[in-house]
PDB file of C-alpha atoms in Angstrom:
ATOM      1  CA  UNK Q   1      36.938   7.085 -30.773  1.00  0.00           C
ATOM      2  CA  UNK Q   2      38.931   7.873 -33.885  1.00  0.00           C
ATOM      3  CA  UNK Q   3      40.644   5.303 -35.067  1.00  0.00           C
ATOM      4  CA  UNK Q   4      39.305   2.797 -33.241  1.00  0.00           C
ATOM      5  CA  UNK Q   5      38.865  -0.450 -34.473  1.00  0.00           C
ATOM      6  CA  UNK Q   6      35.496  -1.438 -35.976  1.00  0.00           C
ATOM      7  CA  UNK Q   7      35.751  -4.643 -33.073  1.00  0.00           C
ATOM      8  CA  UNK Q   8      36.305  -1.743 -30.123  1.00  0.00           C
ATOM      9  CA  UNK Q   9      33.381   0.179 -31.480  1.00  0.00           C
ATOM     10  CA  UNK Q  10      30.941  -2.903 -31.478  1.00  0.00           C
ATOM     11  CA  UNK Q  11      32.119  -3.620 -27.991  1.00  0.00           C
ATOM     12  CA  UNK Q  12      31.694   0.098 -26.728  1.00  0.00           C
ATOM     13  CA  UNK Q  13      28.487   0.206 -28.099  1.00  0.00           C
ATOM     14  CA  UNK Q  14      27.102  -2.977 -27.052  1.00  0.00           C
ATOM     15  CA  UNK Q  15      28.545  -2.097 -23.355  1.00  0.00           C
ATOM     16  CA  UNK Q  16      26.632   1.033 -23.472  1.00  0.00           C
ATOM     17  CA  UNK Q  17      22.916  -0.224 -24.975  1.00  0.00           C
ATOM     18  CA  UNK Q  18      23.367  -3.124 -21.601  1.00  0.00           C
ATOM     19  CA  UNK Q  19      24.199  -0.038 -19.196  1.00  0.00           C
ATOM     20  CA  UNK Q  20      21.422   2.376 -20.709  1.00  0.00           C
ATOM     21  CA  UNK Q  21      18.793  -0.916 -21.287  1.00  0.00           C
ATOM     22  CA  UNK Q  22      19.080  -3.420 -18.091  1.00  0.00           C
ATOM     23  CA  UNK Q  23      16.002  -5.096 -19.286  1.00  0.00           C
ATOM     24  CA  UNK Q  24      17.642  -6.271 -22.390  1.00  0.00           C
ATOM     25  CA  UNK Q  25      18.721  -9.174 -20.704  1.00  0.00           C
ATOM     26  CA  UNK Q  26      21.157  -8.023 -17.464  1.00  0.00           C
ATOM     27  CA  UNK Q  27      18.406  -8.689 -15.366  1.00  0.00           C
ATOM     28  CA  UNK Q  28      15.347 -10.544 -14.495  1.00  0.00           C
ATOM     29  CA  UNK Q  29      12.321  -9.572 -12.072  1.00  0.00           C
ATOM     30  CA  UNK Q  30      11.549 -12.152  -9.191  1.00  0.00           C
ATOM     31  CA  UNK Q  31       8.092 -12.222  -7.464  1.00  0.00           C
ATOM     32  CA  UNK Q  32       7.673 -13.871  -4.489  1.00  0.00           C
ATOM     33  CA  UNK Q  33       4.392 -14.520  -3.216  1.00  0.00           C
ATOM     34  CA  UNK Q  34       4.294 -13.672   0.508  1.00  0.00           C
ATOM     35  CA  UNK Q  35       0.175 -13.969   1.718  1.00  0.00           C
ATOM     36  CA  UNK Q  36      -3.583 -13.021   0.696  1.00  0.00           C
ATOM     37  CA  UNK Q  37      -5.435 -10.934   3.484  1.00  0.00           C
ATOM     38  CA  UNK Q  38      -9.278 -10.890   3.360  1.00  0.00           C
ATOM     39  CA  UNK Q  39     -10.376  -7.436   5.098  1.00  0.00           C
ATOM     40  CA  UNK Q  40     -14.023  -7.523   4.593  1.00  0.00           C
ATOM     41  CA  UNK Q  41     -17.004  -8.515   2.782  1.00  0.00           C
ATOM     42  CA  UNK Q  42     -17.530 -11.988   4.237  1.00  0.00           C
ATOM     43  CA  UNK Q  43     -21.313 -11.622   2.827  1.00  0.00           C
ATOM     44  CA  UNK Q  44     -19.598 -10.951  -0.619  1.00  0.00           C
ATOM     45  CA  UNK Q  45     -16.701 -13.327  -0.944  1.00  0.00           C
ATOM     46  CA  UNK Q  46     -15.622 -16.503   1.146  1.00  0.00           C
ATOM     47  CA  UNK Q  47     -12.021 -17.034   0.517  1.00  0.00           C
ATOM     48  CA  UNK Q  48     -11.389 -18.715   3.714  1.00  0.00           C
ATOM     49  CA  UNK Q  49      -9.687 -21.861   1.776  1.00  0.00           C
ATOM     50  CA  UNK Q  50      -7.196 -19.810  -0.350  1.00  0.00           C
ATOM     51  CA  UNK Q  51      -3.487 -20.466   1.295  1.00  0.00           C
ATOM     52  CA  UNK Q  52      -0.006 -19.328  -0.016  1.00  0.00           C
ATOM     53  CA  UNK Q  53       2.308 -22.435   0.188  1.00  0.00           C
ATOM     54  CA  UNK Q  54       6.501 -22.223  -0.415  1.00  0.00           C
ATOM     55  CA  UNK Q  55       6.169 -24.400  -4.619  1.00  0.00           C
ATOM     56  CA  UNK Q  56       9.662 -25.330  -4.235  1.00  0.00           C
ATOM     57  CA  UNK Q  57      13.221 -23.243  -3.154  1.00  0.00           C
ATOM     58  CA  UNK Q  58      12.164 -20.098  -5.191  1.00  0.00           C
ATOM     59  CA  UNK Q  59       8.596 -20.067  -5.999  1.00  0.00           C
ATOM     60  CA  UNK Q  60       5.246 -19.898  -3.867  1.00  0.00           C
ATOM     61  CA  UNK Q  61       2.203 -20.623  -4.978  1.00  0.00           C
ATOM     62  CA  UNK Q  62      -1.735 -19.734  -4.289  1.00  0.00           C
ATOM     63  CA  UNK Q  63      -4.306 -22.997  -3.829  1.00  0.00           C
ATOM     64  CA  UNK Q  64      -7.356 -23.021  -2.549  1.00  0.00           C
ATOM     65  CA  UNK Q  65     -11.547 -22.626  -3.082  1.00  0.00           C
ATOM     66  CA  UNK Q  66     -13.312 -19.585  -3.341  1.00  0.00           C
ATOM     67  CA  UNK Q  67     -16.920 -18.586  -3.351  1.00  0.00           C
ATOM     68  CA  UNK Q  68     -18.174 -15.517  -5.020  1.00  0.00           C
ATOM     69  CA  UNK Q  69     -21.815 -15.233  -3.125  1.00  0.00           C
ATOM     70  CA  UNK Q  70     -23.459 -12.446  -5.327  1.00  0.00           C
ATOM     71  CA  UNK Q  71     -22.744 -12.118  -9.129  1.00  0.00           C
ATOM     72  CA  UNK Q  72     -21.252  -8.907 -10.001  1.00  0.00           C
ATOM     73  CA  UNK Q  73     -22.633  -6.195 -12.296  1.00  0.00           C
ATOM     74  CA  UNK Q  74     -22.219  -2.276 -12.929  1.00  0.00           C
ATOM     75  CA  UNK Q  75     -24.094  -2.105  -9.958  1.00  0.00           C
ATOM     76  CA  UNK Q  76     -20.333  -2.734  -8.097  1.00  0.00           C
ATOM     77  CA  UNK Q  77     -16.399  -0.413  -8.748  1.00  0.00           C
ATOM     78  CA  UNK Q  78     -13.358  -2.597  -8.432  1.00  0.00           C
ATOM     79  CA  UNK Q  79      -9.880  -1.253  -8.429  1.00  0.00           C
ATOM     80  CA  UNK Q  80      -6.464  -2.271  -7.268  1.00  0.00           C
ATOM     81  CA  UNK Q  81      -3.897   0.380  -5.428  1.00  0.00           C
ATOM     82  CA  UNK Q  82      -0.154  -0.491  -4.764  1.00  0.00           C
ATOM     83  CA  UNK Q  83       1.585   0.304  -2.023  1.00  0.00           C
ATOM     84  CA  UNK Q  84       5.344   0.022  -1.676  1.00  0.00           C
ATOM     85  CA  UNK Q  85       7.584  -1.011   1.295  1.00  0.00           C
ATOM     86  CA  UNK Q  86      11.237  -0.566   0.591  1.00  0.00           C
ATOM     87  CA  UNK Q  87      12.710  -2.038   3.947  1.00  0.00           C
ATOM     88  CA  UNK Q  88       9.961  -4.394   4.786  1.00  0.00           C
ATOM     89  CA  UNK Q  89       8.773  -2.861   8.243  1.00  0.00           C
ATOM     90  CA  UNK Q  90       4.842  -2.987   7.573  1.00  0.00           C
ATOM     91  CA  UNK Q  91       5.027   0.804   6.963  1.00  0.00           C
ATOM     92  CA  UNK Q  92       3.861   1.197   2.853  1.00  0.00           C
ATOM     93  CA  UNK Q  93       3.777   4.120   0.979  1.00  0.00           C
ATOM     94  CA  UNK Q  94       1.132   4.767  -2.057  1.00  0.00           C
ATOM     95  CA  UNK Q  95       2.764   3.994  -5.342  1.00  0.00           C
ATOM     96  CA  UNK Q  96       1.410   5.836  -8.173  1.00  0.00           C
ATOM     97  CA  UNK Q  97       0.455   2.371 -10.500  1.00  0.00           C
ATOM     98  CA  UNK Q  98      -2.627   1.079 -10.144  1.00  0.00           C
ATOM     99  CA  UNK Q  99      -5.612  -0.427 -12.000  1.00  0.00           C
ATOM    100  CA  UNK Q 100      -8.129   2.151 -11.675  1.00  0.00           C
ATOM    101  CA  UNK Q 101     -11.852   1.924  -9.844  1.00  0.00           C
ATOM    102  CA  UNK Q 102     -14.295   1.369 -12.473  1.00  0.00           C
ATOM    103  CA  UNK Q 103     -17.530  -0.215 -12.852  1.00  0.00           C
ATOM    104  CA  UNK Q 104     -17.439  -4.124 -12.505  1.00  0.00           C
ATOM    105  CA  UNK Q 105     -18.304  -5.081 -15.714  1.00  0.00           C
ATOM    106  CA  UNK Q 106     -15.276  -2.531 -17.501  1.00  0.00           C
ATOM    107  CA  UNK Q 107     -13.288  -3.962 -15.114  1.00  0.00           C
ATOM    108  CA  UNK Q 108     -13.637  -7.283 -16.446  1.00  0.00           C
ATOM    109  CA  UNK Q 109     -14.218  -6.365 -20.413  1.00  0.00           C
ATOM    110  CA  UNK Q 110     -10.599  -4.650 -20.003  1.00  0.00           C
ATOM    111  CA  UNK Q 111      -8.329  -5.386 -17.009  1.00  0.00           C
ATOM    112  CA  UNK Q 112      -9.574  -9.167 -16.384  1.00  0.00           C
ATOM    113  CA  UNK Q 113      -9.741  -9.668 -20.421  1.00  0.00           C
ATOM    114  CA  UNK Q 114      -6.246  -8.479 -20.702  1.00  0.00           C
ATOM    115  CA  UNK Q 115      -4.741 -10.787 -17.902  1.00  0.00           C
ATOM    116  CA  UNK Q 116      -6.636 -13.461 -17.857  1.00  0.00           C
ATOM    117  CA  UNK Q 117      -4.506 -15.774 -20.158  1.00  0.00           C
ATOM    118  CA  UNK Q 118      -1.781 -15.208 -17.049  1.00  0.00           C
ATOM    119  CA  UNK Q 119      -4.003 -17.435 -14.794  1.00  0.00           C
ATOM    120  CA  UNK Q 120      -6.774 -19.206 -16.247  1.00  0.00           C
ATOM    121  CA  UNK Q 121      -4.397 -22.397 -16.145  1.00  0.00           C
ATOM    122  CA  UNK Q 122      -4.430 -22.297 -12.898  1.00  0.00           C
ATOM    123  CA  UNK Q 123      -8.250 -21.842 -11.949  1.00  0.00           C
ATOM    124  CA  UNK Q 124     -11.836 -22.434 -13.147  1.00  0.00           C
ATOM    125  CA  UNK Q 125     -12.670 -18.667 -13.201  1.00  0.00           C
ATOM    126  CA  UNK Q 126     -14.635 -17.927 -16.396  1.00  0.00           C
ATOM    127  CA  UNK Q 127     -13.123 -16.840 -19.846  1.00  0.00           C
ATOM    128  CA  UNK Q 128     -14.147 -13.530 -20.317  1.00  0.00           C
ATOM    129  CA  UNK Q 129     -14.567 -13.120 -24.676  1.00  0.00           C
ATOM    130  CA  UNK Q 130     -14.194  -9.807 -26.158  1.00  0.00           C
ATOM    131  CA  UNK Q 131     -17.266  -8.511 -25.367  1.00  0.00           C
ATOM    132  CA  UNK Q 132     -16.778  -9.028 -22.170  1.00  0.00           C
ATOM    133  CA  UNK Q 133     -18.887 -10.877 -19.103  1.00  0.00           C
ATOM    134  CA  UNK Q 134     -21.888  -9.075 -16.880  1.00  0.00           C
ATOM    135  CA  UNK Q 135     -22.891 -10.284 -14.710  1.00  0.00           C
ATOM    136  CA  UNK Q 136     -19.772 -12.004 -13.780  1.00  0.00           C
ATOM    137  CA  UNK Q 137     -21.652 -15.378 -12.148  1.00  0.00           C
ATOM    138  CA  UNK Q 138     -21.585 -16.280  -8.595  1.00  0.00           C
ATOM    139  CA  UNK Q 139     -20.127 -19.816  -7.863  1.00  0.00           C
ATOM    140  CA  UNK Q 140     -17.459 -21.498  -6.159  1.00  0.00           C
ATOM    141  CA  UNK Q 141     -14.078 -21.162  -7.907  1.00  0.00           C
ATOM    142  CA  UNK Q 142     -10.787 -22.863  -7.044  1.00  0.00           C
ATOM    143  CA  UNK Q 143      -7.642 -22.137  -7.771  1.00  0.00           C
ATOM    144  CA  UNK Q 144      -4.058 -24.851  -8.171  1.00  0.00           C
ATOM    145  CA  UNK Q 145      -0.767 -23.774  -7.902  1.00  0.00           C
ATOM    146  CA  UNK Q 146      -1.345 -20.401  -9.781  1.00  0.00           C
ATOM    147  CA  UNK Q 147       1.692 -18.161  -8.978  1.00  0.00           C
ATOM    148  CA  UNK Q 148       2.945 -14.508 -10.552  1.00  0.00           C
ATOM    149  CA  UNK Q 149       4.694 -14.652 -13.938  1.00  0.00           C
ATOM    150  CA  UNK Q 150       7.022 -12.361 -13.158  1.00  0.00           C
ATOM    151  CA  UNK Q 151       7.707 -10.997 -16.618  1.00  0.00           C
ATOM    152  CA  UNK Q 152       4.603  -8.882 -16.920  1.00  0.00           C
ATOM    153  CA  UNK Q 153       6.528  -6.643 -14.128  1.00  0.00           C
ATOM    154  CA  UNK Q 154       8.141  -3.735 -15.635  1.00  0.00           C
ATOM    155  CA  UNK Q 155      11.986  -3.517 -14.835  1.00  0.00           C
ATOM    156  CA  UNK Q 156      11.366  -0.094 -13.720  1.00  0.00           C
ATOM    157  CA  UNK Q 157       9.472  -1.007 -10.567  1.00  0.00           C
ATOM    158  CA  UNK Q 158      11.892  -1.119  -8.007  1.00  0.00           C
ATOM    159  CA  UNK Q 159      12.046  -4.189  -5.136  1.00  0.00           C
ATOM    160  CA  UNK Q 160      10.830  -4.375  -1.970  1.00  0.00           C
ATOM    161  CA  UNK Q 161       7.564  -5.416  -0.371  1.00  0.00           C
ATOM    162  CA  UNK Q 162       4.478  -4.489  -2.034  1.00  0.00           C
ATOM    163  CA  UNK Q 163       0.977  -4.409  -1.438  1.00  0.00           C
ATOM    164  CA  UNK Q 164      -2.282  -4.814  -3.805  1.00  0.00           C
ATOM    165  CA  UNK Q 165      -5.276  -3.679  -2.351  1.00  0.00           C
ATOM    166  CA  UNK Q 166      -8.743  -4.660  -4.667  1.00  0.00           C
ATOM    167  CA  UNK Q 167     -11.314  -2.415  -3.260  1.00  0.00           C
ATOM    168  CA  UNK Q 168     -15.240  -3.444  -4.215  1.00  0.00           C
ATOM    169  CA  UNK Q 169     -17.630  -0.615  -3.764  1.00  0.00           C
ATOM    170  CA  UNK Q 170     -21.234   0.266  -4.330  1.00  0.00           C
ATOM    171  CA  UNK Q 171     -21.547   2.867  -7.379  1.00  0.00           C
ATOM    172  CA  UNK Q 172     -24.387   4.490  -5.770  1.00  0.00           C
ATOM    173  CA  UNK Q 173     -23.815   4.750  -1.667  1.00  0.00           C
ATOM    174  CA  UNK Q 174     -19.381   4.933  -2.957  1.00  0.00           C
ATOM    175  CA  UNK Q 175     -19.565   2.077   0.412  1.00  0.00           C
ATOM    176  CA  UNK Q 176     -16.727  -0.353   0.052  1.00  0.00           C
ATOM    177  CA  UNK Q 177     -18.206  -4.040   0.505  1.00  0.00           C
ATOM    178  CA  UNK Q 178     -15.340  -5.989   0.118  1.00  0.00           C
ATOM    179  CA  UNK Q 179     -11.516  -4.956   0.137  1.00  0.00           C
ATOM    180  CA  UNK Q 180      -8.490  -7.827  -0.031  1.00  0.00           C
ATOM    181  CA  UNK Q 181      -4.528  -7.255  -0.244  1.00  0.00           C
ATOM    182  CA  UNK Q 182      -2.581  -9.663  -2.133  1.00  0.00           C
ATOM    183  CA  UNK Q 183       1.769  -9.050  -0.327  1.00  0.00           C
ATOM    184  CA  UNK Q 184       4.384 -10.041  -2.447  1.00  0.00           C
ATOM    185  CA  UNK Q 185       8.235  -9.370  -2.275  1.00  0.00           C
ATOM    186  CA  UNK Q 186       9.921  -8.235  -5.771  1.00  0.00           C
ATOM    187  CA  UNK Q 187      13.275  -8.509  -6.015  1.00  0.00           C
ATOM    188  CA  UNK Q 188      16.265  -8.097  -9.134  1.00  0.00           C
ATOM    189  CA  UNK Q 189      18.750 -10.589  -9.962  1.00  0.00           C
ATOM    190  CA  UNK Q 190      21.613 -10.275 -12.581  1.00  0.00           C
ATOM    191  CA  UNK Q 191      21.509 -13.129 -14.830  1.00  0.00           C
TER     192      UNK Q 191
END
């Protein structure tokens, strides 16, 4: 761009960060709760009062009571797996993101720990300090309005329909006691 005015540069330049950069502000990641599916482990978790309601025109919302009948130790793996519909026809494909099976108690001290401050507003499930939280208590915990902040989702994961599956297993037998899928639809706007 010889001779090109210092005004056309700017612009060329700013045009081109916005093109190579869409998260810097082109556009924004939209999470749409869709349902919560209890598979198994009835013996384990009661989450028979948790329903997804529409919040208003663009946002839904979990509410609901919970009862966590056993506490939770290293005794117990939890991990979440994502799986990725792109047309929204039930048929999901493994994604290659997901919070990895560890023991319970890691699983809180870093996954929970890290997250937490996204939805302790919205429930009465324990704060887990530093040093984390084992056993994590059993108890009845509720939850009010508590819905996805959609700007811990990385621009780079594309839309469609996704599903989280949390998988509880025992360490020792590798049996899974409780399993749960969370379905939301992500899609992009340009704002």
């Amino acid at each position: 761009m010889r001779g090109a005015s210092p005004i056309a540069l700017f612009v060329t330049v700013t045009i081109a960060f916005y093109l190579l950069d869409p998260s810097a502000g082109l556009m924004k990641v939209i999470v749409d709760f869709d349902r919560w599916e209890h598979i198994n482990g009835s013996d384990i978790f009661n989450v028979e009062k948790l329903r997804v309601r529409k919040f208003n025109r663009t946002l839904s919302v979990l509410n609901g009571t919970g009862a966590l009948l056993i506490d939770l130790s290293d005794k117990h793996e939890y991990g979440v797996s994502f799986a990725r519909s792109a047309q929204g026809n039930s048929q999901y494909d493994a994604y290659p993101m997901k919070l990895a099976s560890r023991p319970f108690c890691d699983f809180v001290k870093t996954h929970y720990h890290d997250y937490q401050h996204l939805f302790l507003n919205f429930t009465n499930l324990p704060f887990v300090p530093d040093s984390g939280l084992c056993p994590f208590p059993k108890g009845e915990y509720w939850v009010k309005d508590a819905y996805i902040d959609s700007s811990v989702i990385p621009i780079v994961v594309p839309e469609g329909f996704w599903r989280a599956t949390t998988e509880l297993r025992i360490i020792e037998t590798g049996e899974i006691v409780a399993r749960g899928a969370m379905y939301v639809k992500i899609t992009k706007e340009y704002v």
